[in-house]
Amino acid sequence: MSVADAGTRGGRLPRSARRAQLLEAAQSVFAESGYHAAAMDEIAERAHVSKPVLYQHFPGKLDLYLALIEQHTAELPELVRAAMASTSDNQQRVAAAVATFFSFVEREDAAFRLVFESDLLGEPEVARRVEKMSAECADAVAKVIQEDTDLPPEKSMLLGIATVGMSQTVARSWTQTRTVPRKEAEALVSALVWRGLAGFPLHPEG
């Protein structure tokens, strides 16, 4: 049962629960229509609340959108960090990082559409949050690369950016066709990344 469904049955909700209900409704509308075509009327209707209730929590459409962007752009770097920390085997780390992006784009809430395919990237606050998220994801990968190779930080960061950029781009493209099963698609991208990274010399032991 969704938060919105709970709100229609339970009457008055605590402020935090009402906020979550409104964000859930806004998420679905923005993912379907994009920012510019989305209407506050539709969001209120989707959340089963009146427009005054919606405006009590979010003064405008941009406030709603920024709240969702803030949530998702904070979440994805944490998922990448968790993937990198899930094992000490570097090949498995690469596979886990790649899988994170495929998992993200396949989520039912379609959060990736707001993060990677936003029609509001010209808005400075949206662009800043998305750029920060991408940098944090790349940094999580770069730190592991630097730990295990003789590459300096700036070169490790470039490889982190390449790994993250390729993973999210291929994952997004995959959602449009799905001509290859997800696990096979993940394995293909992981193999490409791993073979590239494996070519760099490891730190000498001892």
PDB file of C-alpha atoms in Angstrom:
ATOM      1  CA  MET A   1       0.000   0.000   0.000  1.00  0.00           C
ATOM      2  CA  SER A   2       1.374   3.413  -0.959  1.00  0.00           C
ATOM      3  CA  VAL A   3       1.661   6.405   1.346  1.00  0.00           C
ATOM      4  CA  ALA A   4      -1.081   8.092  -0.678  1.00  0.00           C
ATOM      5  CA  ASP A   5      -3.450   5.151  -0.119  1.00  0.00           C
ATOM      6  CA  ALA A   6      -2.695   5.236   3.586  1.00  0.00           C
ATOM      7  CA  GLY A   7      -3.546   8.936   3.695  1.00  0.00           C
ATOM      8  CA  THR A   8      -6.994   8.432   2.182  1.00  0.00           C
ATOM      9  CA  ARG A   9      -7.854   5.831   4.815  1.00  0.00           C
ATOM     10  CA  GLY A  10      -6.226   7.213   7.912  1.00  0.00           C
ATOM     11  CA  GLY A  11      -7.528  10.783   7.907  1.00  0.00           C
ATOM     12  CA  ARG A  12      -5.171  13.419   9.232  1.00  0.00           C
ATOM     13  CA  LEU A  13      -1.510  12.421   8.876  1.00  0.00           C
ATOM     14  CA  PRO A  14       1.517  13.566  10.868  1.00  0.00           C
ATOM     15  CA  ARG A  15       3.455  16.251   9.000  1.00  0.00           C
ATOM     16  CA  SER A  16       6.309  13.906   8.049  1.00  0.00           C
ATOM     17  CA  ALA A  17       3.905  11.280   6.700  1.00  0.00           C
ATOM     18  CA  ARG A  18       1.942  13.888   4.755  1.00  0.00           C
ATOM     19  CA  ARG A  19       5.173  15.209   3.251  1.00  0.00           C
ATOM     20  CA  ALA A  20       6.151  11.686   2.199  1.00  0.00           C
ATOM     21  CA  GLN A  21       2.696  11.204   0.659  1.00  0.00           C
ATOM     22  CA  LEU A  22       3.019  14.408  -1.370  1.00  0.00           C
ATOM     23  CA  LEU A  23       6.534  13.561  -2.538  1.00  0.00           C
ATOM     24  CA  GLU A  24       5.391  10.115  -3.636  1.00  0.00           C
ATOM     25  CA  ALA A  25       2.604  11.629  -5.710  1.00  0.00           C
ATOM     26  CA  ALA A  26       4.886  14.290  -7.157  1.00  0.00           C
ATOM     27  CA  GLN A  27       7.481  11.642  -8.011  1.00  0.00           C
ATOM     28  CA  SER A  28       5.024   9.723 -10.170  1.00  0.00           C
ATOM     29  CA  VAL A  29       3.762  12.843 -11.949  1.00  0.00           C
ATOM     30  CA  PHE A  30       7.240  14.245 -12.631  1.00  0.00           C
ATOM     31  CA  ALA A  31       8.511  10.864 -13.847  1.00  0.00           C
ATOM     32  CA  GLU A  32       5.601  10.540 -16.258  1.00  0.00           C
ATOM     33  CA  SER A  33       5.318  14.117 -17.505  1.00  0.00           C
ATOM     34  CA  GLY A  34       8.582  15.903 -16.762  1.00  0.00           C
ATOM     35  CA  TYR A  35       8.820  19.080 -14.744  1.00  0.00           C
ATOM     36  CA  HIS A  36       7.380  21.564 -17.210  1.00  0.00           C
ATOM     37  CA  ALA A  37       4.298  19.541 -18.123  1.00  0.00           C
ATOM     38  CA  ALA A  38       3.514  18.514 -14.550  1.00  0.00           C
ATOM     39  CA  ALA A  39       0.746  20.449 -12.806  1.00  0.00           C
ATOM     40  CA  MET A  40       0.220  21.051  -9.104  1.00  0.00           C
ATOM     41  CA  ASP A  41      -3.472  20.207  -9.618  1.00  0.00           C
ATOM     42  CA  GLU A  42      -2.515  16.756 -10.838  1.00  0.00           C
ATOM     43  CA  ILE A  43      -0.055  16.225  -7.981  1.00  0.00           C
ATOM     44  CA  ALA A  44      -2.693  17.180  -5.423  1.00  0.00           C
ATOM     45  CA  GLU A  45      -5.222  14.880  -7.064  1.00  0.00           C
ATOM     46  CA  ARG A  46      -2.698  12.021  -7.189  1.00  0.00           C
ATOM     47  CA  ALA A  47      -1.999  12.539  -3.466  1.00  0.00           C
ATOM     48  CA  HIS A  48      -5.735  12.743  -2.638  1.00  0.00           C
ATOM     49  CA  VAL A  49      -5.357  16.147  -1.001  1.00  0.00           C
ATOM     50  CA  SER A  50      -6.565  19.653  -1.735  1.00  0.00           C
ATOM     51  CA  LYS A  51      -4.254  22.191  -3.359  1.00  0.00           C
ATOM     52  CA  PRO A  52      -4.148  24.287  -0.151  1.00  0.00           C
ATOM     53  CA  VAL A  53      -2.803  21.251   1.714  1.00  0.00           C
ATOM     54  CA  LEU A  54      -0.163  20.752  -0.959  1.00  0.00           C
ATOM     55  CA  TYR A  55       0.877  24.404  -0.779  1.00  0.00           C
ATOM     56  CA  GLN A  56       1.103  24.239   3.013  1.00  0.00           C
ATOM     57  CA  HIS A  57       4.000  21.822   2.624  1.00  0.00           C
ATOM     58  CA  PHE A  58       5.520  23.016  -0.642  1.00  0.00           C
ATOM     59  CA  PRO A  59       5.103  26.664  -1.710  1.00  0.00           C
ATOM     60  CA  GLY A  60       5.578  25.800  -5.380  1.00  0.00           C
ATOM     61  CA  LYS A  61       6.313  23.147  -7.956  1.00  0.00           C
ATOM     62  CA  LEU A  62      10.043  23.871  -7.909  1.00  0.00           C
ATOM     63  CA  ASP A  63      10.166  23.269  -4.151  1.00  0.00           C
ATOM     64  CA  LEU A  64       8.632  19.835  -4.685  1.00  0.00           C
ATOM     65  CA  TYR A  65      11.052  19.010  -7.461  1.00  0.00           C
ATOM     66  CA  LEU A  66      14.101  20.149  -5.515  1.00  0.00           C
ATOM     67  CA  ALA A  67      13.048  18.060  -2.519  1.00  0.00           C
ATOM     68  CA  LEU A  68      12.920  14.964  -4.721  1.00  0.00           C
ATOM     69  CA  ILE A  69      16.206  15.791  -6.437  1.00  0.00           C
ATOM     70  CA  GLU A  70      17.861  16.300  -3.062  1.00  0.00           C
ATOM     71  CA  GLN A  71      16.591  12.916  -1.894  1.00  0.00           C
ATOM     72  CA  HIS A  72      17.698  10.946  -4.935  1.00  0.00           C
ATOM     73  CA  THR A  73      21.027  12.676  -5.514  1.00  0.00           C
ATOM     74  CA  ALA A  74      21.980  11.992  -1.898  1.00  0.00           C
ATOM     75  CA  GLU A  75      20.882   8.371  -2.180  1.00  0.00           C
ATOM     76  CA  LEU A  76      22.779   7.234  -5.273  1.00  0.00           C
ATOM     77  CA  PRO A  77      26.326   7.990  -4.027  1.00  0.00           C
ATOM     78  CA  GLU A  78      25.524   6.072  -0.849  1.00  0.00           C
ATOM     79  CA  LEU A  79      24.440   3.090  -2.935  1.00  0.00           C
ATOM     80  CA  VAL A  80      27.697   3.238  -4.933  1.00  0.00           C
ATOM     81  CA  ARG A  81      29.773   3.484  -1.741  1.00  0.00           C
ATOM     82  CA  ALA A  82      27.930   0.504  -0.309  1.00  0.00           C
ATOM     83  CA  ALA A  83      28.606  -1.457  -3.494  1.00  0.00           C
ATOM     84  CA  MET A  84      32.322  -0.675  -3.344  1.00  0.00           C
ATOM     85  CA  ALA A  85      32.445  -1.672   0.325  1.00  0.00           C
ATOM     86  CA  SER A  86      30.485  -4.888  -0.163  1.00  0.00           C
ATOM     87  CA  THR A  87      33.567  -6.944  -1.048  1.00  0.00           C
ATOM     88  CA  SER A  88      37.354  -6.757  -1.085  1.00  0.00           C
ATOM     89  CA  ASP A  89      37.541  -8.461  -4.477  1.00  0.00           C
ATOM     90  CA  ASN A  90      38.102  -5.729  -7.064  1.00  0.00           C
ATOM     91  CA  GLN A  91      36.411  -7.531  -9.932  1.00  0.00           C
ATOM     92  CA  GLN A  92      33.334  -8.055  -7.772  1.00  0.00           C
ATOM     93  CA  ARG A  93      33.487  -4.406  -6.715  1.00  0.00           C
ATOM     94  CA  VAL A  94      33.279  -3.358 -10.348  1.00  0.00           C
ATOM     95  CA  ALA A  95      30.318  -5.686 -10.905  1.00  0.00           C
ATOM     96  CA  ALA A  96      28.562  -4.347  -7.798  1.00  0.00           C
ATOM     97  CA  ALA A  97      29.070  -0.735  -8.858  1.00  0.00           C
ATOM     98  CA  VAL A  98      27.714  -1.401 -12.356  1.00  0.00           C
ATOM     99  CA  ALA A  99      24.756  -3.309 -10.918  1.00  0.00           C
ATOM    100  CA  THR A 100      23.915  -0.326  -8.725  1.00  0.00           C
ATOM    101  CA  PHE A 101      23.091   1.770 -11.779  1.00  0.00           C
ATOM    102  CA  PHE A 102      21.023  -0.961 -13.429  1.00  0.00           C
ATOM    103  CA  SER A 103      19.102  -1.403 -10.197  1.00  0.00           C
ATOM    104  CA  PHE A 104      18.555   2.345  -9.912  1.00  0.00           C
ATOM    105  CA  VAL A 105      17.112   2.740 -13.421  1.00  0.00           C
ATOM    106  CA  GLU A 106      14.826  -0.256 -12.958  1.00  0.00           C
ATOM    107  CA  ARG A 107      13.178   1.013  -9.786  1.00  0.00           C
ATOM    108  CA  GLU A 108       9.414   1.394  -9.914  1.00  0.00           C
ATOM    109  CA  ASP A 109       9.585   5.043  -8.858  1.00  0.00           C
ATOM    110  CA  ALA A 110      11.622   5.905 -12.003  1.00  0.00           C
ATOM    111  CA  ALA A 111      13.846   8.189  -9.928  1.00  0.00           C
ATOM    112  CA  PHE A 112      16.496   8.057 -12.650  1.00  0.00           C
ATOM    113  CA  ARG A 113      14.280  10.138 -14.931  1.00  0.00           C
ATOM    114  CA  LEU A 114      14.477  13.052 -12.502  1.00  0.00           C
ATOM    115  CA  VAL A 115      18.200  12.605 -11.902  1.00  0.00           C
ATOM    116  CA  PHE A 116      19.571  11.758 -15.359  1.00  0.00           C
ATOM    117  CA  GLU A 117      16.846  12.898 -17.761  1.00  0.00           C
ATOM    118  CA  SER A 118      15.501  16.026 -16.100  1.00  0.00           C
ATOM    119  CA  ASP A 119      14.028  18.737 -18.303  1.00  0.00           C
ATOM    120  CA  LEU A 120      15.103  21.203 -15.617  1.00  0.00           C
ATOM    121  CA  LEU A 121      18.878  20.844 -15.759  1.00  0.00           C
ATOM    122  CA  GLY A 122      19.035  24.505 -16.729  1.00  0.00           C
ATOM    123  CA  GLU A 123      17.892  25.359 -13.197  1.00  0.00           C
ATOM    124  CA  PRO A 124      21.115  26.068 -11.236  1.00  0.00           C
ATOM    125  CA  GLU A 125      20.032  24.249  -8.076  1.00  0.00           C
ATOM    126  CA  VAL A 126      19.048  21.122 -10.001  1.00  0.00           C
ATOM    127  CA  ALA A 127      22.273  21.168 -12.026  1.00  0.00           C
ATOM    128  CA  ARG A 128      24.361  21.684  -8.891  1.00  0.00           C
ATOM    129  CA  ARG A 129      22.821  18.728  -7.096  1.00  0.00           C
ATOM    130  CA  VAL A 130      23.160  16.410 -10.110  1.00  0.00           C
ATOM    131  CA  GLU A 131      26.783  17.432 -10.685  1.00  0.00           C
ATOM    132  CA  LYS A 132      27.581  16.910  -7.000  1.00  0.00           C
ATOM    133  CA  MET A 133      25.972  13.475  -7.099  1.00  0.00           C
ATOM    134  CA  SER A 134      27.958  12.420 -10.180  1.00  0.00           C
ATOM    135  CA  ALA A 135      31.193  13.656  -8.616  1.00  0.00           C
ATOM    136  CA  GLU A 136      30.521  11.760  -5.393  1.00  0.00           C
ATOM    137  CA  CYS A 137      29.749   8.548  -7.283  1.00  0.00           C
ATOM    138  CA  ALA A 138      32.941   8.910  -9.320  1.00  0.00           C
ATOM    139  CA  ASP A 139      34.938   9.699  -6.176  1.00  0.00           C
ATOM    140  CA  ALA A 140      33.743   6.501  -4.505  1.00  0.00           C
ATOM    141  CA  VAL A 141      35.061   4.470  -7.438  1.00  0.00           C
ATOM    142  CA  ALA A 142      38.230   6.553  -7.793  1.00  0.00           C
ATOM    143  CA  LYS A 143      39.245   6.011  -4.182  1.00  0.00           C
ATOM    144  CA  VAL A 144      39.262   2.259  -4.685  1.00  0.00           C
ATOM    145  CA  ILE A 145      41.179   2.591  -7.953  1.00  0.00           C
ATOM    146  CA  GLN A 146      43.795   4.755  -6.285  1.00  0.00           C
ATOM    147  CA  GLU A 147      44.126   2.366  -3.349  1.00  0.00           C
ATOM    148  CA  ASP A 148      44.920  -0.533  -5.646  1.00  0.00           C
ATOM    149  CA  THR A 149      47.012   1.052  -8.398  1.00  0.00           C
ATOM    150  CA  ASP A 150      49.959   3.377  -8.819  1.00  0.00           C
ATOM    151  CA  LEU A 151      47.760   5.999 -10.436  1.00  0.00           C
ATOM    152  CA  PRO A 152      47.690   9.509  -8.919  1.00  0.00           C
ATOM    153  CA  PRO A 153      44.401  10.962  -7.623  1.00  0.00           C
ATOM    154  CA  GLU A 154      43.597  13.016 -10.731  1.00  0.00           C
ATOM    155  CA  LYS A 155      43.977  10.015 -13.054  1.00  0.00           C
ATOM    156  CA  SER A 156      42.037   7.761 -10.689  1.00  0.00           C
ATOM    157  CA  MET A 157      39.229  10.328 -10.690  1.00  0.00           C
ATOM    158  CA  LEU A 158      39.091  10.333 -14.486  1.00  0.00           C
ATOM    159  CA  LEU A 159      38.685   6.573 -14.452  1.00  0.00           C
ATOM    160  CA  GLY A 160      36.019   6.885 -11.777  1.00  0.00           C
ATOM    161  CA  ILE A 161      34.135   9.382 -13.935  1.00  0.00           C
ATOM    162  CA  ALA A 162      34.452   7.064 -16.949  1.00  0.00           C
ATOM    163  CA  THR A 163      33.189   4.063 -14.981  1.00  0.00           C
ATOM    164  CA  VAL A 164      30.202   5.904 -13.548  1.00  0.00           C
ATOM    165  CA  GLY A 165      29.359   7.682 -16.802  1.00  0.00           C
ATOM    166  CA  MET A 166      29.417   4.510 -18.848  1.00  0.00           C
ATOM    167  CA  SER A 167      27.427   2.541 -16.276  1.00  0.00           C
ATOM    168  CA  GLN A 168      24.595   5.046 -16.014  1.00  0.00           C
ATOM    169  CA  THR A 169      24.476   5.733 -19.762  1.00  0.00           C
ATOM    170  CA  VAL A 170      24.289   2.057 -20.703  1.00  0.00           C
ATOM    171  CA  ALA A 171      21.795   1.318 -17.923  1.00  0.00           C
ATOM    172  CA  ARG A 172      19.499   4.102 -19.140  1.00  0.00           C
ATOM    173  CA  SER A 173      19.793   2.906 -22.736  1.00  0.00           C
ATOM    174  CA  TRP A 174      19.043  -0.643 -21.636  1.00  0.00           C
ATOM    175  CA  THR A 175      15.706   0.416 -20.110  1.00  0.00           C
ATOM    176  CA  GLN A 176      14.502   1.531 -23.537  1.00  0.00           C
ATOM    177  CA  THR A 177      14.995  -1.789 -25.324  1.00  0.00           C
ATOM    178  CA  ARG A 178      15.756  -4.584 -22.806  1.00  0.00           C
ATOM    179  CA  THR A 179      16.855  -6.759 -25.721  1.00  0.00           C
ATOM    180  CA  VAL A 180      19.478  -8.297 -23.426  1.00  0.00           C
ATOM    181  CA  PRO A 181      18.536  -9.707 -19.999  1.00  0.00           C
ATOM    182  CA  ARG A 182      19.592  -7.400 -17.190  1.00  0.00           C
ATOM    183  CA  LYS A 183      22.177  -9.730 -15.653  1.00  0.00           C
ATOM    184  CA  GLU A 184      23.800 -10.253 -19.039  1.00  0.00           C
ATOM    185  CA  ALA A 185      23.857  -6.516 -19.689  1.00  0.00           C
ATOM    186  CA  GLU A 186      25.468  -5.918 -16.302  1.00  0.00           C
ATOM    187  CA  ALA A 187      28.047  -8.621 -17.001  1.00  0.00           C
ATOM    188  CA  LEU A 188      28.960  -7.087 -20.365  1.00  0.00           C
ATOM    189  CA  VAL A 189      29.538  -3.639 -18.905  1.00  0.00           C
ATOM    190  CA  SER A 190      31.380  -5.054 -15.897  1.00  0.00           C
ATOM    191  CA  ALA A 191      33.690  -7.076 -18.136  1.00  0.00           C
ATOM    192  CA  LEU A 192      34.509  -4.011 -20.230  1.00  0.00           C
ATOM    193  CA  VAL A 193      35.263  -1.871 -17.165  1.00  0.00           C
ATOM    194  CA  TRP A 194      37.231  -4.588 -15.407  1.00  0.00           C
ATOM    195  CA  ARG A 195      39.407  -5.415 -18.401  1.00  0.00           C
ATOM    196  CA  GLY A 196      40.252  -1.748 -18.738  1.00  0.00           C
ATOM    197  CA  LEU A 197      41.081  -1.241 -15.068  1.00  0.00           C
ATOM    198  CA  ALA A 198      43.012  -4.485 -14.847  1.00  0.00           C
ATOM    199  CA  GLY A 199      45.528  -3.077 -17.295  1.00  0.00           C
ATOM    200  CA  PHE A 200      46.847  -0.597 -14.753  1.00  0.00           C
ATOM    201  CA  PRO A 201      49.693  -1.745 -12.480  1.00  0.00           C
ATOM    202  CA  LEU A 202      48.802  -2.659  -8.914  1.00  0.00           C
ATOM    203  CA  HIS A 203      50.653  -1.296  -5.917  1.00  0.00           C
ATOM    204  CA  PRO A 204      53.654  -3.540  -5.265  1.00  0.00           C
ATOM    205  CA  GLU A 205      53.205  -5.632  -2.144  1.00  0.00           C
ATOM    206  CA  GLY A 206      55.343  -5.028   0.926  1.00  0.00           C
TER     207      GLY A 206
END
